Amino acid sequence: MTASAQAIGPMETFHYDDAIVRKFTLATLIWGVVGMLVGLVIAIQLMIPEANMSSPYLSFGRLRPLHTNAVIFAFAGNAIFAAVYYSTQRLCKARMFSDMLSAVHFWGWQAIIVSAALSFPLGITQSREYAELEWPIDIAITLIWVVFAINFFGTLARRRERHLYVALWFYIATIIAVAVLHIFNNLALPASMLKSYPIYAGVQDAFMQWWYGHNAVAFFLTTPFLGLMYYFLPKAANRPVFSYKLSIVHFWSLVFIYIWAGPHHLHYTAAPAWAATLGMLFSLMLWMPSWGGMLNGLLTLRGAWNKVAQDSILKFFVVGITFYGMSTFEGPMLSIKIVNGLSHYTDWTIAHVHSGALGWNGFMTFGMIYWLAPRIFQTEIWSKKWMSIHFYIGTIGILLYIIPIYVAGLTQGLMWRAFDANGMLQYTDFIETVQRLLPMYWIRAIGGTLFLTGTVMCLINVLMTWATRKAPYEVPEQQAPALAGGYVDQPTPGSRLVAVTKLAHKLDVFSQMHWHRRWERLPLLFTIWVVVAVLVASLFEIVPTFLIKSNVPTIATVTPYTPLELMGRDIYQAEGCYNCHSQMIRPMRHETERYGEYSKPGEFVYDRPFQWGSRRIGPDLHRIGQTNSSVAWHVRHFNRPTDTSEGSIMPRYPWLLTETADFDGIQSRIDTMASLGVPYGEELQRAPEMARAQATEIFNRLIEEDPTYAGSDLEDKKVIPMIAYMLRLGTDIAKPLPEEAATEEVARLQP
Amino acid sequence: MAEEPYHDKLFDHEYDGIREYDNPMPAWWVWMFVLSALFAFPYVLWYHIGNGPSILDALEAEQAAYAEKLLATYGDLSVDEPTILRMMEDENAMLAMKGLFKGKCSQCHLADGSGSVGPNLTDDHWKNVKGVTDIAEVIRTGITTKGMPAWGDQFTETQLVLVSSYVAHLRENPLPGKAPEGDPIPAWPAASAAGIDENAGE
């Protein structure tokens, strides 16, 4: 009797729920078109800033998070759910645990997406990349994720298949890790219904955010898509998976190693050097675990390459997996400190993520949807020709997107660091380096348009397929025996080695991975090991980051933001300035020459959230308070950047000069900050008055600088707090030590 | 890859029709994985336990090299009238400062010095300056009430001289630009009239 035939119960009859798969599939494509369209809109704004029509709701800084969140959580998210709901039922030989939970999951997730699409243009944001949604929506995400988890694990519990197939392992890792990441990164204290401050500050906040950011890529854009690949690729190719052993080893190494790699986003920053090194070394180690997935995908097609030539679905998969291989080679490479020193803050990062997002996530999703469409709509696909055109137009689109942006990234990285024969910066004016990229941006927009066209073709193709569906759908009856207790695992194989030590025998037995087969029939045990893998790695990095004091040496002259400056900082975040401006001067001479003294960890202790940024479409702003202290300049610049900076592609912010700042609202924000440990004193009693007084001071400075503003009504407008924040940025370090601290400092230096 | 031992033996399990082969992991994959992990040990030993240069060491080295270059080119300049006037005549120095002025000053004074938010630096009207050393002083401490930042922390004395010389030399090419502000001041004294020669400025 074979293992699979034993310990079975009575035959049972059941039906798969494909209605939920149809819903998620359509949502995938609809949100895909929306998310990519927003991407195209902001790509055009980079070349033609006026394209935002000077509307706050269409401004780059507000739409960019909408683009990233829409393609990650709406397009890729719904695709993941479609894949999970279709394949889990079949791999478990069971209907989803609860139709009600499936429906709550679907509609809840769509409601979250709609709330994101509304809140970002309104400037409601936590300004933490890919975690921008404010706290009420974060709570909703947590709840819906729990619903999803119950529905998924409930299905596993009711399965009629003894062992879990590798796709399910990846789904388990996804559900566990995303929950951990989402909750711990978003811990924040609300200041109002639509505004919160994170419990982490400065360096620690940066650390948490990139632990999250990197692993969102890992566990939202990688593991679920590997699960998807492991189900849909062998189904579409009708070929066995190349190597079960490779699945085991690359799964566990991926889950364990990915978590460590986050700090590679913080190379050369004020984050501690040991963390950056861990991030880099684990990223290098991640190369082969990532490629394990690519190999198992591509080698599964051995003997089926003739099919690939004729089948558009397999073509999508092959190109998707190839892009996965390329971007998971590039990722470790970019994590090497010196390479990162060149690539960071440039378009190289944008090219890297789009080769992953368009190539891997996009094409795997399209391949899956084309394979699913005839099955879930129970009719022929409307047009195979369109499917084939989509493949070619999409591939050309990806190449036209990423190649010019790689060139742009390299160009900008090299221009930033170029010195002339005198040892002076060769391109001192940042705008020169921006202008040089514009032709590349045009080609990128063409590539993006082609890719979006392909997505629209896919949507039309699926809608037309849906239109020719049978009504009503057939729901075929499935039969499988229930699982019964008393299952006995296959006996542990003996060692294949002769005449060596006992330990060698044991290792040989271990390496045959028989033990893993047992885990596969015990989902709870399996999940516990996933939790252990994810948490161990997280704790090893997070605990020292918070406990070792020397990670953030204090600077005596660094003081909390004044109420007005805090108001300005909040406006800075709401406008999404961090999308284009970093606040992190790296310790490299070309940066210190360009921007001033490099950034120190102790300067950020009151930054909640940190605003280091990840991309410099505009210059770094950390020392803007030192290098540009003209109020009049800032007023003119916010109103129309080209008035002061010819060739600037920064959007206009005329509304900052017309919208009144919320002076009274600052008290609750100051109070929240104080609850988080920010040492405020007088501010706790009279923050609005203090803010008004400082606003008057700045307004008077404006008039002093330029008397033509004397009759203006700018004093209570948003531009004033914003400028207060600008003038403050990066200046603390240059302040004279307060007397008391100076004495302490002397005492410290002369023990 | 044909010589690799992929015997394509199928497992007897099957999931919704999907089968799996009992193939070994590609040997090169295993070795690359092992090597990528082993790399961590020498790296940490050298850069974190041993004497490998830190990122800040590298910055210091870069800055020291530049300081040496400045010293070799211009000597150790001190901020006084004869030195500033003398450097105005140094065409290479003025060329070198052109970029720096563009990067740091042009936002308010424009790249040619003709002024926008900040005053026109090419005309004969000046607000806080009577002689060339006043230029250095304004650059060093700023006029914060008028929006001029203090650059003292960011420039060495030598750089301060060079930038001041560059600003002073803009006057040699008056441009229409922003309307004159402040009072007219006499022309800078000639370098020779200030009583210096090539060896001065020590």
Short mmCIF file of C-alpha atoms in Angstrom, two decimals, chain B residues 67-78 86-87 157-159 162 201-202:
data_model
loop_
_atom_site.label_atom_id
_atom_site.label_comp_id
_atom_site.label_asym_id
_atom_site.label_seq_id
_atom_site.Cartn_x
_atom_site.Cartn_y
_atom_site.Cartn_z
CA ALA B 67 42.67 69.82 1.13
CA GLU B 68 46.18 68.88 0.05
CA LYS B 69 45.33 69.71 -3.52
CA LEU B 70 44.00 73.12 -2.48
CA LEU B 71 47.10 73.75 -0.44
CA ALA B 72 49.36 72.69 -3.29
CA THR B 73 47.52 74.92 -5.75
CA TYR B 74 46.92 78.09 -3.74
CA GLY B 75 48.95 77.78 -0.57
CA ASP B 76 47.38 78.40 2.83
CA LEU B 77 45.38 81.56 2.19
CA SER B 78 44.23 83.89 4.92
CA ARG B 86 45.53 88.86 -5.49
CA MET B 87 43.40 85.78 -6.07
CA GLU B 157 39.62 79.85 5.03
CA THR B 158 41.23 79.19 1.67
CA GLN B 159 37.88 78.47 0.07
CA LEU B 162 38.56 82.09 -3.29
CA GLY B 201 49.89 86.75 1.90
CA GLU B 202 51.99 84.62 4.22
#
